[in-house]
XYZ file of C-alpha atoms in Angstrom:
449
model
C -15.043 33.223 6.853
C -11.546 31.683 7.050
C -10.322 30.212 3.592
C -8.800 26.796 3.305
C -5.324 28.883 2.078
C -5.350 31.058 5.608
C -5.644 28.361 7.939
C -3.093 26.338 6.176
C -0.729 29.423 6.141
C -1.644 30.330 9.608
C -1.643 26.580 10.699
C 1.982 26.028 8.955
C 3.497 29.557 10.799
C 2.844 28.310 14.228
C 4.473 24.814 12.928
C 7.826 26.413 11.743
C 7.952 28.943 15.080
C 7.469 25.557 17.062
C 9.690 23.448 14.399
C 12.176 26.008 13.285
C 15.198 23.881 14.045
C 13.707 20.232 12.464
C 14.071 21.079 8.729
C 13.025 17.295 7.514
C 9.848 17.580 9.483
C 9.142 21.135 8.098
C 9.820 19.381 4.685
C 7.730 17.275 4.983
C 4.587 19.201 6.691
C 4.898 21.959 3.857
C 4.451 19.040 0.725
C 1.103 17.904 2.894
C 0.230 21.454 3.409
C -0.090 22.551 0.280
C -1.686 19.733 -1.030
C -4.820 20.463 1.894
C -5.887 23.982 0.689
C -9.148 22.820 -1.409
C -10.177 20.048 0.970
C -10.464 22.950 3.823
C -12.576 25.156 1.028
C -15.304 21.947 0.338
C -15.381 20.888 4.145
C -15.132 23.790 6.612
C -16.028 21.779 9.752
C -12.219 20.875 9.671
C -11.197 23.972 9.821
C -13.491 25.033 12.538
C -12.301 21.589 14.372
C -8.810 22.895 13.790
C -8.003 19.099 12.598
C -4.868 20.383 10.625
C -3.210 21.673 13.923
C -4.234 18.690 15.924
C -2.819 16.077 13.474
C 0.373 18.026 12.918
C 1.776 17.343 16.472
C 2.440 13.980 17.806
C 0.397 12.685 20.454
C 3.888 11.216 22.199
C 6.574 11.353 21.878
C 9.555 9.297 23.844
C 13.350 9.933 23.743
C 15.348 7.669 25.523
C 19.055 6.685 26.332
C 20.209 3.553 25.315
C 23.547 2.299 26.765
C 25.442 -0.755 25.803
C 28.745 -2.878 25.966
C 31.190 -2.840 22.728
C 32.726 -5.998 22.471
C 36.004 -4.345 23.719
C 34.408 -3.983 27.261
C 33.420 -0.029 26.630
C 29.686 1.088 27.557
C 28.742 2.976 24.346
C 25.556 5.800 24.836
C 23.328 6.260 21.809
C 20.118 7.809 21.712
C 16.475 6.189 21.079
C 13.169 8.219 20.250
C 9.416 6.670 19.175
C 7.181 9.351 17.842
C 3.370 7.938 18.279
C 1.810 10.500 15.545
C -2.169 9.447 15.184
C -3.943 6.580 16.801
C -7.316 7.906 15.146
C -7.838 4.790 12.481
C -5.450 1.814 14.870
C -2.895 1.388 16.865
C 0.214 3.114 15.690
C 2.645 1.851 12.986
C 5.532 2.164 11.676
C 9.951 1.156 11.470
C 12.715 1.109 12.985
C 15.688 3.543 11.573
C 19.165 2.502 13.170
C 21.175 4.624 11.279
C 23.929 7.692 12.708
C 21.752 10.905 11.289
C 18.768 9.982 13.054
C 17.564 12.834 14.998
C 13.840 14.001 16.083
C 13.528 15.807 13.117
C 13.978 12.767 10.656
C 11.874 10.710 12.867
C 9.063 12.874 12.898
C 8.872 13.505 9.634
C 8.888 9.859 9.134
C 5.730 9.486 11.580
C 3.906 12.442 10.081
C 4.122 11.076 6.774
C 2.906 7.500 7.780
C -0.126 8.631 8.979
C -1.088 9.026 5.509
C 0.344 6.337 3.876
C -0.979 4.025 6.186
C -4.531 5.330 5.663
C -4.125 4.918 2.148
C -3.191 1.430 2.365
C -6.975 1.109 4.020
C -5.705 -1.264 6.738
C -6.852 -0.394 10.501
C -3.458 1.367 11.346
C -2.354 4.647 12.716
C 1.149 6.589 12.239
C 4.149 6.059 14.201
C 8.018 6.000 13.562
C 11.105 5.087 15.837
C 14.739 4.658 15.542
C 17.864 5.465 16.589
C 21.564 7.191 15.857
C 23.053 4.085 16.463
C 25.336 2.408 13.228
C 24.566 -1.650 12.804
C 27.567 -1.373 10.040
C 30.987 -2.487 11.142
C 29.765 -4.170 14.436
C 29.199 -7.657 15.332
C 26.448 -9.864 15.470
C 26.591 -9.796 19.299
C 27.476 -6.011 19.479
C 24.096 -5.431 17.747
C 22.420 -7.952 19.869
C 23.491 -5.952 22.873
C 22.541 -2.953 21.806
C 18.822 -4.118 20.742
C 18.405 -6.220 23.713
C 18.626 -2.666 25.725
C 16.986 -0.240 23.230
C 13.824 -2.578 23.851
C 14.265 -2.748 27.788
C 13.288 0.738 27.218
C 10.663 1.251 23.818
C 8.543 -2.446 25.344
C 7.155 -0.223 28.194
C 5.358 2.031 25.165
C 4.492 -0.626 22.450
C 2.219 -3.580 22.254
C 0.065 -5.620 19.517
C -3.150 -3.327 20.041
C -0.859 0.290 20.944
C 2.470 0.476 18.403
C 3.568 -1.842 16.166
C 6.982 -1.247 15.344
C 8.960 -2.746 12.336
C 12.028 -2.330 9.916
C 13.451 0.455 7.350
C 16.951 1.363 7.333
C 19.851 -0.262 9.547
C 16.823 -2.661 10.888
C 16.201 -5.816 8.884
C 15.237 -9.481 9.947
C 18.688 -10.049 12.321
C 17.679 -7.191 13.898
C 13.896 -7.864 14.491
C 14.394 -11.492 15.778
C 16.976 -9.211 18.448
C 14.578 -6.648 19.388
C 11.099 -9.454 19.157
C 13.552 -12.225 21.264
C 13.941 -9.261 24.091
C 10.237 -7.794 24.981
C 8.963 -11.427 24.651
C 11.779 -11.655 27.333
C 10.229 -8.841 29.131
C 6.575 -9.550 28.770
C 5.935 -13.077 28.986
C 3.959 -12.794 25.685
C 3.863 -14.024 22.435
C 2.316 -11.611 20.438
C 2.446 -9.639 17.276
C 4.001 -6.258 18.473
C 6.811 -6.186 15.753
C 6.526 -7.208 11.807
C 9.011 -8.109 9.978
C 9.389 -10.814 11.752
C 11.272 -14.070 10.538
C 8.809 -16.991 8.964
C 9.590 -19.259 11.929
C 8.542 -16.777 14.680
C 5.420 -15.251 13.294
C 6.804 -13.419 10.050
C 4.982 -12.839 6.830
C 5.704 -14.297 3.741
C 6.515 -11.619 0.857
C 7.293 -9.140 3.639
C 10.731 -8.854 2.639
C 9.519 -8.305 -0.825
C 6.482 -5.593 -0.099
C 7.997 -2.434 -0.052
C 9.862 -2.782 -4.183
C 7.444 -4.923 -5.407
C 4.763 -2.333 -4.360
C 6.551 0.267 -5.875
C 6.828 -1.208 -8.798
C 2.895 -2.660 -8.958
C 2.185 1.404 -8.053
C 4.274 2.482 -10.898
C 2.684 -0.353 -13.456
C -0.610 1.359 -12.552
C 0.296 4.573 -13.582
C 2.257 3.192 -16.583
C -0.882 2.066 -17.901
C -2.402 5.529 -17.163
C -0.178 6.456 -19.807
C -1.004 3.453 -22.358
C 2.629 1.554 -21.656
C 4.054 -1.069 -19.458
C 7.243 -1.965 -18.710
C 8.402 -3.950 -21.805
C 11.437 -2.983 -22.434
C 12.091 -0.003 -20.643
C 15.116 0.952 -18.895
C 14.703 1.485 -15.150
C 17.656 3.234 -12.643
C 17.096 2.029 -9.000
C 19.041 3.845 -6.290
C 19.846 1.820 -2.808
C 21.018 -1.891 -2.753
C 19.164 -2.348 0.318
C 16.062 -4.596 0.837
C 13.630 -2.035 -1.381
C 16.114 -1.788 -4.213
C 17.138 -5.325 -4.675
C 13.247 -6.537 -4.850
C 12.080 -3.370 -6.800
C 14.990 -4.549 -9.474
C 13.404 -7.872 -9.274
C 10.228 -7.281 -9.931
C 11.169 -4.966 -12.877
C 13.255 -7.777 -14.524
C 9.962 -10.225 -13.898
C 7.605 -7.107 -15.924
C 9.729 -6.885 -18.565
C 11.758 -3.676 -17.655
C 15.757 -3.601 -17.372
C 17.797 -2.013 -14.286
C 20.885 -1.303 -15.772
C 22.185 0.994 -11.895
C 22.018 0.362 -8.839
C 23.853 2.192 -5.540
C 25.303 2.753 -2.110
C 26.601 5.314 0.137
C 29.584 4.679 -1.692
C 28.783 4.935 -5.262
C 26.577 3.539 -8.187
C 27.179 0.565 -10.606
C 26.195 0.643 -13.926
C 25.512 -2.611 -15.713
C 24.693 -2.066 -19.725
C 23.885 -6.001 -19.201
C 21.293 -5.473 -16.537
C 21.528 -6.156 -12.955
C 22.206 -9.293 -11.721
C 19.978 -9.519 -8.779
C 21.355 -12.783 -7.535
C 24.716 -11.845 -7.481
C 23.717 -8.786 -6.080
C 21.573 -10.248 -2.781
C 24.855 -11.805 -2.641
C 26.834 -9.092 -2.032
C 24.568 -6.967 0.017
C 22.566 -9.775 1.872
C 25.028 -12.505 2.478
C 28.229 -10.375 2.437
C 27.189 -7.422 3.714
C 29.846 -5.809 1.099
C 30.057 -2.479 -0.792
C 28.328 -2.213 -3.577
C 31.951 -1.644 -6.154
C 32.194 -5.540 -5.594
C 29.170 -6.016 -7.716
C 31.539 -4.574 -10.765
C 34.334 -6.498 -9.390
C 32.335 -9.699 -10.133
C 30.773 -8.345 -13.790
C 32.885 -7.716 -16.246
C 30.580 -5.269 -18.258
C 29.923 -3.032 -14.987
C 31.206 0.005 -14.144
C 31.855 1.615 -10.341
C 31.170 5.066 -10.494
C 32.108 6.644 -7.065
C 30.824 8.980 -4.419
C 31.628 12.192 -5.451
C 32.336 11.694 -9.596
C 28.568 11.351 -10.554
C 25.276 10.361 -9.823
C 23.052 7.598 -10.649
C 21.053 10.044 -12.097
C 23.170 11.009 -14.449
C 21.878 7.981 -16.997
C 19.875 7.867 -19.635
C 16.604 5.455 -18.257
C 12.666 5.636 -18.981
C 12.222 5.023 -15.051
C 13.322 5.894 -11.999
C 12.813 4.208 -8.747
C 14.315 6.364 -6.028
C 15.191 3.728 -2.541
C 18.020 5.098 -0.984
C 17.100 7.998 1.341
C 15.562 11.047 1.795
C 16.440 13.755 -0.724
C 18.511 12.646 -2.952
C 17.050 13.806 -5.784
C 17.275 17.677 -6.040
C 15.936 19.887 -8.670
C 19.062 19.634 -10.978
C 18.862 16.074 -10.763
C 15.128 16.074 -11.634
C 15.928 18.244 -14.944
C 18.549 15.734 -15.646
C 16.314 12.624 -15.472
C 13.511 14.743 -17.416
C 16.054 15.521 -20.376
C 16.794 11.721 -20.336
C 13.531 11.043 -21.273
C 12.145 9.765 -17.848
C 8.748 9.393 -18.261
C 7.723 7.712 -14.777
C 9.041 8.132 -11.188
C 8.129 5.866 -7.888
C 9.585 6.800 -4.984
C 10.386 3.637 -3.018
C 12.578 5.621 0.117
C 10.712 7.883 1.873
C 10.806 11.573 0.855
C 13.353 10.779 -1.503
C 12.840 14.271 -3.782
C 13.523 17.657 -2.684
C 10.512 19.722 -3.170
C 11.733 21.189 -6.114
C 12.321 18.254 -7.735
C 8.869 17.420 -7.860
C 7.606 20.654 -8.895
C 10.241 19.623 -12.011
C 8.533 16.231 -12.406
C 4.775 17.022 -12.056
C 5.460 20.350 -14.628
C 7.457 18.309 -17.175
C 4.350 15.320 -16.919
C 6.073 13.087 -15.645
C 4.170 10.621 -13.711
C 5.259 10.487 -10.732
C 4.419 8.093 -7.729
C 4.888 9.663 -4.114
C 6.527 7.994 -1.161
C 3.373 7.710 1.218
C 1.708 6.288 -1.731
C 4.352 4.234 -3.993
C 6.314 2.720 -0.750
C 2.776 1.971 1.217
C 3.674 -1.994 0.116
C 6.088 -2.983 3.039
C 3.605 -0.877 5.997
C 0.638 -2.784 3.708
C 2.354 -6.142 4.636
C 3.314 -5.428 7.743
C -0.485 -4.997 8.720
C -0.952 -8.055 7.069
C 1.072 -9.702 9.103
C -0.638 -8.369 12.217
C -3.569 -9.742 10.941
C -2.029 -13.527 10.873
C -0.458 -13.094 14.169
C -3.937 -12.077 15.302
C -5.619 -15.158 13.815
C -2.515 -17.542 14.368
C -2.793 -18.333 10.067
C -0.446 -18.160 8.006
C -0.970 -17.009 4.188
C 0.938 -18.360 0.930
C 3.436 -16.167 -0.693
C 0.897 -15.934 -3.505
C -2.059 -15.030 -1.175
C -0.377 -12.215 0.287
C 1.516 -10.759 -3.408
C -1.870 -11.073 -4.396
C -3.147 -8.493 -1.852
C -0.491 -6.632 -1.675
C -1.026 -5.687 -5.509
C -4.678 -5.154 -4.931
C -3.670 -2.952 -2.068
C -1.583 -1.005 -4.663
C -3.600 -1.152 -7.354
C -6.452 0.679 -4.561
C -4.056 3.138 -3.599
C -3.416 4.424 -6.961
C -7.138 4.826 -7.932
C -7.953 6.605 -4.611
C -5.303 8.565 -5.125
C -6.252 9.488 -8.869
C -9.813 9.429 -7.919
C -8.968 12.693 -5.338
C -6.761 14.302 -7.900
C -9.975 14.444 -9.989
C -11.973 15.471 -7.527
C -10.275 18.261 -6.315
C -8.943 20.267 -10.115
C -5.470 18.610 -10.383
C -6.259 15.452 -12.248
C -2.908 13.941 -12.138
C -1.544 15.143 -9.972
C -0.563 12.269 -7.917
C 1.163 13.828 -4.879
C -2.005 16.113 -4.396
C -4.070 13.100 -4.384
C -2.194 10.989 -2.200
C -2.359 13.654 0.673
C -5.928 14.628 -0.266
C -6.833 10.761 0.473
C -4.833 9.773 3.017
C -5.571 12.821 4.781
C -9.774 12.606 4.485
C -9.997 9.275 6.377
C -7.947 10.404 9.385
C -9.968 13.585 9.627
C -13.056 11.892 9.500
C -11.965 9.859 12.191
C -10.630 12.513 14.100
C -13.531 14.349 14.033
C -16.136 11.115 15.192
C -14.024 10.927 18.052
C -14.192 14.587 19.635
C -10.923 16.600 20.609
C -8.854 14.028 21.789
């Protein structure tokens, strides 16, 4: 009788002689992997089903190319890709990543791990991911209308309300939705929910903009109290200055917590003070600036550039990771550890190197994974569909309110499977271990499909 260990090994071998080249995806598919081992032990009938193998590979993908006119007259060529992972609990879901190192690797592992954070969130919706290598920053307003007006001439022939349901993540926010939405309605003649993120006046969400850091943070107050605290005066680092960092810092400052660093691709400030999240939508979402003018406007903060040291470098009690993937390695990890970092909720996704959680999770440090910690924004997003689909719309209070249930549901499932399976906890184990038992149980209802 095959064990649950030699069918994920042999399962994972054919994936990296298929995958070799896609190292994010590989990444990504070895953290599930390992996590699967006792689920295949307690329920052989996946095993014999071979649901590990069948989940693992997309069941589409599209790569397209995606020409457009510079405002110079020049016909610039970047390249588009949708990967349509599982359809086995609803339609496919997932963002939108304009951004230059967006490759089929990146996007994949993207869609593979939404297929479990989007069961976890227990809406109706499958895993998908799209995107990209195409940089919004330093062009126009009409530059990037161009270019989304003809990346959808091409992804509207594979999405719709009750297929994919594309939204945001990085280089895709609401000027870019309201581009993208404005062209396949355009195309289609229909006025329907295919994209969330969508602005208020157009079929958006209220507290969509907010979902993905306040999530985080609701996920991280839940295991908080796991440890008999909160977040009364505790000192938080959040990386990014993007849409998940700004509202993650601003629902910390509402809890009690201070975020004394926040970052770009440029550098980190560090503000003894505390952030000021005004001024610092401001800068990032009015302005559009770099991050040092935050410290140019605060006397007490500091610019600490690319290069001479890391936001991780400070001494904080938390640490809300929502830049991008990896950037917290193993030496990193041991740094935050020694700082006395007792929580970690990863609001990017795959945001530590598997080492670095190997650090965490030995050190006992709770620690919140992507595909559960970030599920607020996807949560929202389904949300939304849901109001599109019965032409209501919610209160921002109805739908925070949901949103932290959602959260709050995600962290007991996911502490609930821990249990179950030896590793109580362990909260990356669990998230997998969850997310991963309602696909395969749909999977399996449905035949080999």
């Amino acid at each position: 009788m095959t064990t649950g260990k030699q069918y994920v090994d042999s399962v994972f071998e054919k994936v990296k002689a298929q995958n070799g080249h896609e190292a994010e995806f590989l990444q990504a598919v070895e953290e599930v992997f390992n996590s699967l081992i006792p689920v295949f032990d307690k329920y052989p009938k996946y095993i014999e089903e071979n649901i590990l193998e069948r989940m693992v590979e997309p069941e589409r993908i599209v790569s397209f190319r995606v020409p457009w006119v510079d405002d110079k007259g020049n016909v610039q060529v970047n390249r588009g890709f949708r990967v349509q992972f599982s359809s086995a609990i609803g339609p496919y879901k997932g963002g939108l990543r304009f951004h230059p190192s967006v490759n089929q690797s990146i996007i994949k592992f993207l869609g593979f791990e939404q297929i479990f954070k989007n069961s976890l969130t227990g809406q109706p919706i499958g895993g998908g991911k799209g995107g990209s290598n195409f940089d919004p920053k330093g062009k126009s307003d009409n530059e990037i209308m161009r270019f989304c007006q003809s990346f959808m001439t091409e992804l509207s022939k594979h999405i719709g309300a009750d297929t994919d349901v594309p939204a945001g993540d990085i280089g895709v926010g609401g000027r870019e939705i309201g581009y993208l939405y404005g062209q396949y309605k355009r195309l289609r003649n229909e006025y329907t929910g295919v994209l969330t993120g969508k602005g208020l006046t157009y079929g958006g969400s209220l507290a969509r903009t907010e979902a993905t850091g306040y999530g985080a943070v609701y996920f991280a107050e839940q295991m908080l109290k796991a440890r008999g605290e909160n977040f009364e005066g505790k000192i938080a680092l959040v990386s990014g200055s993007g849409n998940v960092a700004i509202y993650a810092t601003e629902k910390l400052h509402a809890l009690g917590a201070k975020v004394v660093a926040v970052s770009d691709s440029s550098g980190y400030v560090y503000d003894e003070d505390g952030i000021d999240v005004e001024l610092l939508k401001d800068i990032k979402e009015v302005k559009r600036a770099r991050i040092v003018e935050y410290a140019n406007a605060r006397p007490n903060a500091k610019f600490i550039p690319v290069g001479e040291g890391s936001i991780w470098d400070n001494k904080a009690d938390l640490a809300f990771p929502c830049a991008t993937q990896n950037e917290i390695n193993e030496e990193q990890a041991k740094t935050l550890v020694a700082n006395g970092v007792i929580a970690v909720s990863e609001g990017a996704n795959m945001p530590s190197t598997l080492e670095a959680i190997d650090v965490f999770l030995n050190a006992g440090v709770s620690f919140g994974p992507a595909k559960a910690a970030n599920a607020g924004g996807v949560a929202v997003s389904a949300l939304e569909m849901a109001q599109n689909s019965q032409r209501t719309p919610w209160s921002f209070e109805e739908v925070d309110a949901k949103l932290y249930d959602i959260m709050k549901g995600i962290y007991e499932n996911s502490a609930a499977a821990a249990k179950e399976f030896g590793q109580e906890g362990n909260l990356v184990l669990g998230a997998n271990v969850a997310g991963f038992l309602k696909v395969a149980e749909a999977m399996s209802a449905q035949g080999v499909v």
